[in-house]
Amino acid sequence: MLSNLKSLSTQRSSWLLLAFSALSLELCALYFQHVMKLEPCVMCVYERITMIGIMLAGLVGAIAPQNLLIRLTAFALWGVSAVWGFLLAVEHTDYQLNPSPFATCDFFPNFPSWAPLHEWLPWLFNPTGDCSDIVWQFFGYSMPQWLIVSFAIYVVLFVIIAITALLPAKKPKVY
């Protein structure tokens, strides 16, 4: 079983599956925004960026999964994006479940001046909603709560795959 898990990080299909899963969630977010007319808030935009980071990690890993440097780069991008996304989703959920005039999210995204994503791609990164508004629920849970679940799955998978990838190769038994 461990050898099967260990081999996952060296297979292009595994990395492409990671990228495809994040792309699917990103497309769902765009569906909510442009078809269902749910306005994204600043935290939603930041969570999108982390999801794009996971998608990019899958694409980087798929470039050359046998190459250690490429694989380590993809793992780093995956781990940072998944953990950061999880933390953002927890903070976003806190804004919704414990609204306070003293703890609010920004109205404008805090992008670096050299990369104003909200100006370059406003259809994707321009926030127009309020972080504390619960505008959609599924089984009684809001979108950020579902993102906690999604990012937690990405973090757990990252930890399992990364740890098994670091384990030494099992030497065959000689009889």
PDB file of C-alpha atoms in Angstrom:
ATOM      1  CA  MET A   1       0.000   0.000   0.000  1.00  0.00           C
ATOM      2  CA  LEU A   2       2.783   2.433   0.898  1.00  0.00           C
ATOM      3  CA  SER A   3       4.548   1.701  -2.371  1.00  0.00           C
ATOM      4  CA  ASN A   4       1.337   2.575  -4.249  1.00  0.00           C
ATOM      5  CA  LEU A   5       1.062   5.854  -2.349  1.00  0.00           C
ATOM      6  CA  LYS A   6       4.776   6.505  -2.866  1.00  0.00           C
ATOM      7  CA  SER A   7       4.420   6.108  -6.629  1.00  0.00           C
ATOM      8  CA  LEU A   8       1.535   8.605  -6.861  1.00  0.00           C
ATOM      9  CA  SER A   9       3.850  11.615  -6.813  1.00  0.00           C
ATOM     10  CA  THR A  10       5.809  10.277  -9.780  1.00  0.00           C
ATOM     11  CA  GLN A  11       2.782   9.751 -12.005  1.00  0.00           C
ATOM     12  CA  ARG A  12       1.607  12.474 -14.352  1.00  0.00           C
ATOM     13  CA  SER A  13      -2.031  11.363 -14.001  1.00  0.00           C
ATOM     14  CA  SER A  14      -1.987  12.024 -10.238  1.00  0.00           C
ATOM     15  CA  TRP A  15      -0.775  15.576 -10.725  1.00  0.00           C
ATOM     16  CA  LEU A  16      -3.296  16.172 -13.485  1.00  0.00           C
ATOM     17  CA  LEU A  17      -6.069  14.873 -11.224  1.00  0.00           C
ATOM     18  CA  LEU A  18      -4.990  17.396  -8.579  1.00  0.00           C
ATOM     19  CA  ALA A  19      -5.084  20.204 -11.165  1.00  0.00           C
ATOM     20  CA  PHE A  20      -8.445  19.045 -12.533  1.00  0.00           C
ATOM     21  CA  SER A  21     -10.052  18.895  -9.072  1.00  0.00           C
ATOM     22  CA  ALA A  22      -8.967  22.472  -8.308  1.00  0.00           C
ATOM     23  CA  LEU A  23     -10.084  23.625 -11.765  1.00  0.00           C
ATOM     24  CA  SER A  24     -13.494  22.058 -11.144  1.00  0.00           C
ATOM     25  CA  LEU A  25     -13.892  23.954  -7.880  1.00  0.00           C
ATOM     26  CA  GLU A  26     -12.729  27.154  -9.574  1.00  0.00           C
ATOM     27  CA  LEU A  27     -15.312  26.671 -12.331  1.00  0.00           C
ATOM     28  CA  CYS A  28     -17.983  26.143  -9.667  1.00  0.00           C
ATOM     29  CA  ALA A  29     -17.001  29.478  -8.112  1.00  0.00           C
ATOM     30  CA  LEU A  30     -17.305  31.193 -11.491  1.00  0.00           C
ATOM     31  CA  TYR A  31     -20.703  29.548 -12.013  1.00  0.00           C
ATOM     32  CA  PHE A  32     -21.870  30.897  -8.642  1.00  0.00           C
ATOM     33  CA  GLN A  33     -20.604  34.362  -9.552  1.00  0.00           C
ATOM     34  CA  HIS A  34     -21.634  34.763 -13.177  1.00  0.00           C
ATOM     35  CA  VAL A  35     -24.677  32.486 -13.519  1.00  0.00           C
ATOM     36  CA  MET A  36     -26.203  32.538 -10.038  1.00  0.00           C
ATOM     37  CA  LYS A  37     -25.143  36.200  -9.570  1.00  0.00           C
ATOM     38  CA  LEU A  38     -23.560  35.630  -6.135  1.00  0.00           C
ATOM     39  CA  GLU A  39     -21.081  38.434  -5.537  1.00  0.00           C
ATOM     40  CA  PRO A  40     -17.628  37.337  -4.309  1.00  0.00           C
ATOM     41  CA  CYS A  41     -16.059  39.093  -1.346  1.00  0.00           C
ATOM     42  CA  VAL A  42     -12.379  39.794  -0.703  1.00  0.00           C
ATOM     43  CA  MET A  43     -11.960  36.516   1.174  1.00  0.00           C
ATOM     44  CA  CYS A  44     -13.579  34.658  -1.740  1.00  0.00           C
ATOM     45  CA  VAL A  45     -11.042  36.225  -4.083  1.00  0.00           C
ATOM     46  CA  TYR A  46      -8.144  35.215  -1.823  1.00  0.00           C
ATOM     47  CA  GLU A  47      -9.545  31.688  -1.571  1.00  0.00           C
ATOM     48  CA  ARG A  48      -9.737  31.590  -5.376  1.00  0.00           C
ATOM     49  CA  ILE A  49      -6.069  32.458  -5.579  1.00  0.00           C
ATOM     50  CA  THR A  50      -5.147  29.591  -3.283  1.00  0.00           C
ATOM     51  CA  MET A  51      -7.290  27.229  -5.366  1.00  0.00           C
ATOM     52  CA  ILE A  52      -5.459  28.457  -8.470  1.00  0.00           C
ATOM     53  CA  GLY A  53      -2.229  27.748  -6.573  1.00  0.00           C
ATOM     54  CA  ILE A  54      -3.304  24.136  -6.083  1.00  0.00           C
ATOM     55  CA  MET A  55      -4.238  23.914  -9.759  1.00  0.00           C
ATOM     56  CA  LEU A  56      -0.820  25.299 -10.735  1.00  0.00           C
ATOM     57  CA  ALA A  57       0.861  22.809  -8.388  1.00  0.00           C
ATOM     58  CA  GLY A  58      -0.833  19.990 -10.275  1.00  0.00           C
ATOM     59  CA  LEU A  59       0.244  21.420 -13.628  1.00  0.00           C
ATOM     60  CA  VAL A  60       3.838  21.937 -12.454  1.00  0.00           C
ATOM     61  CA  GLY A  61       3.960  18.392 -11.099  1.00  0.00           C
ATOM     62  CA  ALA A  62       2.594  17.050 -14.378  1.00  0.00           C
ATOM     63  CA  ILE A  63       5.386  18.696 -16.380  1.00  0.00           C
ATOM     64  CA  ALA A  64       7.983  16.137 -15.295  1.00  0.00           C
ATOM     65  CA  PRO A  65       6.829  14.057 -12.323  1.00  0.00           C
ATOM     66  CA  GLN A  66      10.021  11.971 -12.392  1.00  0.00           C
ATOM     67  CA  ASN A  67      12.186  15.084 -11.895  1.00  0.00           C
ATOM     68  CA  LEU A  68      12.853  15.647  -8.188  1.00  0.00           C
ATOM     69  CA  LEU A  69      13.180  19.440  -8.451  1.00  0.00           C
ATOM     70  CA  ILE A  70       9.886  19.745 -10.357  1.00  0.00           C
ATOM     71  CA  ARG A  71       8.164  17.442  -7.882  1.00  0.00           C
ATOM     72  CA  LEU A  72       9.499  19.379  -4.866  1.00  0.00           C
ATOM     73  CA  THR A  73       8.376  22.662  -6.429  1.00  0.00           C
ATOM     74  CA  ALA A  74       4.907  21.227  -7.029  1.00  0.00           C
ATOM     75  CA  PHE A  75       4.749  19.862  -3.482  1.00  0.00           C
ATOM     76  CA  ALA A  76       5.764  23.239  -2.033  1.00  0.00           C
ATOM     77  CA  LEU A  77       3.140  25.072  -4.089  1.00  0.00           C
ATOM     78  CA  TRP A  78       0.490  22.494  -3.176  1.00  0.00           C
ATOM     79  CA  GLY A  79       1.275  22.573   0.548  1.00  0.00           C
ATOM     80  CA  VAL A  80       1.441  26.367   0.844  1.00  0.00           C
ATOM     81  CA  SER A  81      -1.737  26.864  -1.202  1.00  0.00           C
ATOM     82  CA  ALA A  82      -3.723  24.202   0.655  1.00  0.00           C
ATOM     83  CA  VAL A  83      -2.754  25.399   4.139  1.00  0.00           C
ATOM     84  CA  TRP A  84      -3.196  29.069   3.248  1.00  0.00           C
ATOM     85  CA  GLY A  85      -6.590  28.322   1.673  1.00  0.00           C
ATOM     86  CA  PHE A  86      -7.662  26.389   4.753  1.00  0.00           C
ATOM     87  CA  LEU A  87      -6.696  29.282   7.041  1.00  0.00           C
ATOM     88  CA  LEU A  88      -8.490  31.799   4.820  1.00  0.00           C
ATOM     89  CA  ALA A  89     -11.649  29.661   4.776  1.00  0.00           C
ATOM     90  CA  VAL A  90     -11.580  29.405   8.590  1.00  0.00           C
ATOM     91  CA  GLU A  91     -11.208  33.189   8.876  1.00  0.00           C
ATOM     92  CA  HIS A  92     -13.991  33.728   6.322  1.00  0.00           C
ATOM     93  CA  THR A  93     -16.281  31.375   8.238  1.00  0.00           C
ATOM     94  CA  ASP A  94     -15.548  33.311  11.413  1.00  0.00           C
ATOM     95  CA  TYR A  95     -16.650  36.539   9.684  1.00  0.00           C
ATOM     96  CA  GLN A  96     -19.933  34.855   8.805  1.00  0.00           C
ATOM     97  CA  LEU A  97     -20.660  33.072  12.060  1.00  0.00           C
ATOM     98  CA  ASN A  98     -19.463  35.866  14.374  1.00  0.00           C
ATOM     99  CA  PRO A  99     -20.219  39.132  12.574  1.00  0.00           C
ATOM    100  CA  SER A 100     -18.722  42.158  14.271  1.00  0.00           C
ATOM    101  CA  PRO A 101     -18.264  45.767  13.224  1.00  0.00           C
ATOM    102  CA  PHE A 102     -14.721  45.547  14.626  1.00  0.00           C
ATOM    103  CA  ALA A 103     -13.655  42.428  12.724  1.00  0.00           C
ATOM    104  CA  THR A 104     -14.465  42.810   9.052  1.00  0.00           C
ATOM    105  CA  CYS A 105     -12.738  42.010   5.819  1.00  0.00           C
ATOM    106  CA  ASP A 106     -11.420  44.653   3.472  1.00  0.00           C
ATOM    107  CA  PHE A 107     -13.521  46.122   0.686  1.00  0.00           C
ATOM    108  CA  PHE A 108     -10.632  46.083  -1.774  1.00  0.00           C
ATOM    109  CA  PRO A 109      -8.130  43.271  -2.284  1.00  0.00           C
ATOM    110  CA  ASN A 110      -4.636  43.803  -0.984  1.00  0.00           C
ATOM    111  CA  PHE A 111      -2.655  42.783  -4.055  1.00  0.00           C
ATOM    112  CA  PRO A 112       0.902  43.936  -4.657  1.00  0.00           C
ATOM    113  CA  SER A 113       1.190  47.084  -6.782  1.00  0.00           C
ATOM    114  CA  TRP A 114       3.051  45.084  -9.439  1.00  0.00           C
ATOM    115  CA  ALA A 115       0.155  42.591  -9.740  1.00  0.00           C
ATOM    116  CA  PRO A 116      -3.248  44.298  -9.423  1.00  0.00           C
ATOM    117  CA  LEU A 117      -5.192  41.164 -10.338  1.00  0.00           C
ATOM    118  CA  HIS A 118      -8.545  42.839  -9.631  1.00  0.00           C
ATOM    119  CA  GLU A 119      -7.751  45.369 -12.374  1.00  0.00           C
ATOM    120  CA  TRP A 120      -6.281  42.897 -14.836  1.00  0.00           C
ATOM    121  CA  LEU A 121      -9.024  40.262 -14.511  1.00  0.00           C
ATOM    122  CA  PRO A 122     -11.988  41.903 -12.782  1.00  0.00           C
ATOM    123  CA  TRP A 123     -14.383  39.113 -13.830  1.00  0.00           C
ATOM    124  CA  LEU A 124     -12.295  36.750 -11.687  1.00  0.00           C
ATOM    125  CA  PHE A 125     -10.654  38.815  -8.934  1.00  0.00           C
ATOM    126  CA  ASN A 126     -12.782  41.928  -8.317  1.00  0.00           C
ATOM    127  CA  PRO A 127     -14.658  41.573  -5.014  1.00  0.00           C
ATOM    128  CA  THR A 128     -18.120  43.099  -4.853  1.00  0.00           C
ATOM    129  CA  GLY A 129     -19.692  41.203  -1.943  1.00  0.00           C
ATOM    130  CA  ASP A 130     -19.555  41.341   1.838  1.00  0.00           C
ATOM    131  CA  CYS A 131     -17.611  38.671   3.731  1.00  0.00           C
ATOM    132  CA  SER A 132     -20.156  38.337   6.528  1.00  0.00           C
ATOM    133  CA  ASP A 133     -23.112  37.713   4.187  1.00  0.00           C
ATOM    134  CA  ILE A 134     -24.216  34.113   3.853  1.00  0.00           C
ATOM    135  CA  VAL A 135     -25.604  34.081   0.319  1.00  0.00           C
ATOM    136  CA  TRP A 136     -25.568  30.338  -0.361  1.00  0.00           C
ATOM    137  CA  GLN A 137     -25.911  27.177   1.696  1.00  0.00           C
ATOM    138  CA  PHE A 138     -25.832  23.469   0.972  1.00  0.00           C
ATOM    139  CA  PHE A 139     -26.942  21.025   3.682  1.00  0.00           C
ATOM    140  CA  GLY A 140     -26.951  23.979   6.078  1.00  0.00           C
ATOM    141  CA  TYR A 141     -23.306  24.923   5.493  1.00  0.00           C
ATOM    142  CA  SER A 142     -22.102  28.083   3.793  1.00  0.00           C
ATOM    143  CA  MET A 143     -19.575  28.252   0.972  1.00  0.00           C
ATOM    144  CA  PRO A 144     -16.591  29.022   3.246  1.00  0.00           C
ATOM    145  CA  GLN A 145     -17.531  26.088   5.454  1.00  0.00           C
ATOM    146  CA  TRP A 146     -17.466  23.819   2.397  1.00  0.00           C
ATOM    147  CA  LEU A 147     -14.128  25.357   1.467  1.00  0.00           C
ATOM    148  CA  ILE A 148     -12.793  24.348   4.881  1.00  0.00           C
ATOM    149  CA  VAL A 149     -13.722  20.775   3.985  1.00  0.00           C
ATOM    150  CA  SER A 150     -12.171  21.069   0.504  1.00  0.00           C
ATOM    151  CA  PHE A 151      -8.924  22.596   1.719  1.00  0.00           C
ATOM    152  CA  ALA A 152      -8.724  20.139   4.626  1.00  0.00           C
ATOM    153  CA  ILE A 153      -8.907  17.289   2.106  1.00  0.00           C
ATOM    154  CA  TYR A 154      -6.144  18.929   0.054  1.00  0.00           C
ATOM    155  CA  VAL A 155      -3.993  19.343   3.194  1.00  0.00           C
ATOM    156  CA  VAL A 156      -4.515  15.740   4.333  1.00  0.00           C
ATOM    157  CA  LEU A 157      -3.745  14.401   0.856  1.00  0.00           C
ATOM    158  CA  PHE A 158      -0.669  16.609   0.672  1.00  0.00           C
ATOM    159  CA  VAL A 159       0.637  15.330   4.017  1.00  0.00           C
ATOM    160  CA  ILE A 160      -0.006  11.678   3.151  1.00  0.00           C
ATOM    161  CA  ILE A 161       1.488  11.864  -0.357  1.00  0.00           C
ATOM    162  CA  ALA A 162       4.452  14.019   0.734  1.00  0.00           C
ATOM    163  CA  ILE A 163       5.325  11.763   3.662  1.00  0.00           C
ATOM    164  CA  THR A 164       5.106   8.594   1.588  1.00  0.00           C
ATOM    165  CA  ALA A 165       7.164  10.241  -1.167  1.00  0.00           C
ATOM    166  CA  LEU A 166       9.907  10.942   1.386  1.00  0.00           C
ATOM    167  CA  LEU A 167      10.008   7.396   2.721  1.00  0.00           C
ATOM    168  CA  PRO A 168      12.967   5.367   1.525  1.00  0.00           C
ATOM    169  CA  ALA A 169      12.297   2.784  -1.155  1.00  0.00           C
ATOM    170  CA  LYS A 170      11.623  -0.639   0.260  1.00  0.00           C
ATOM    171  CA  LYS A 171      14.393  -3.076  -0.540  1.00  0.00           C
ATOM    172  CA  PRO A 172      13.217  -6.425  -1.860  1.00  0.00           C
ATOM    173  CA  LYS A 173      13.683  -9.340   0.472  1.00  0.00           C
ATOM    174  CA  VAL A 174      16.378 -11.789  -0.503  1.00  0.00           C
ATOM    175  CA  TYR A 175      15.666 -15.397   0.387  1.00  0.00           C
TER     176      TYR A 175
END
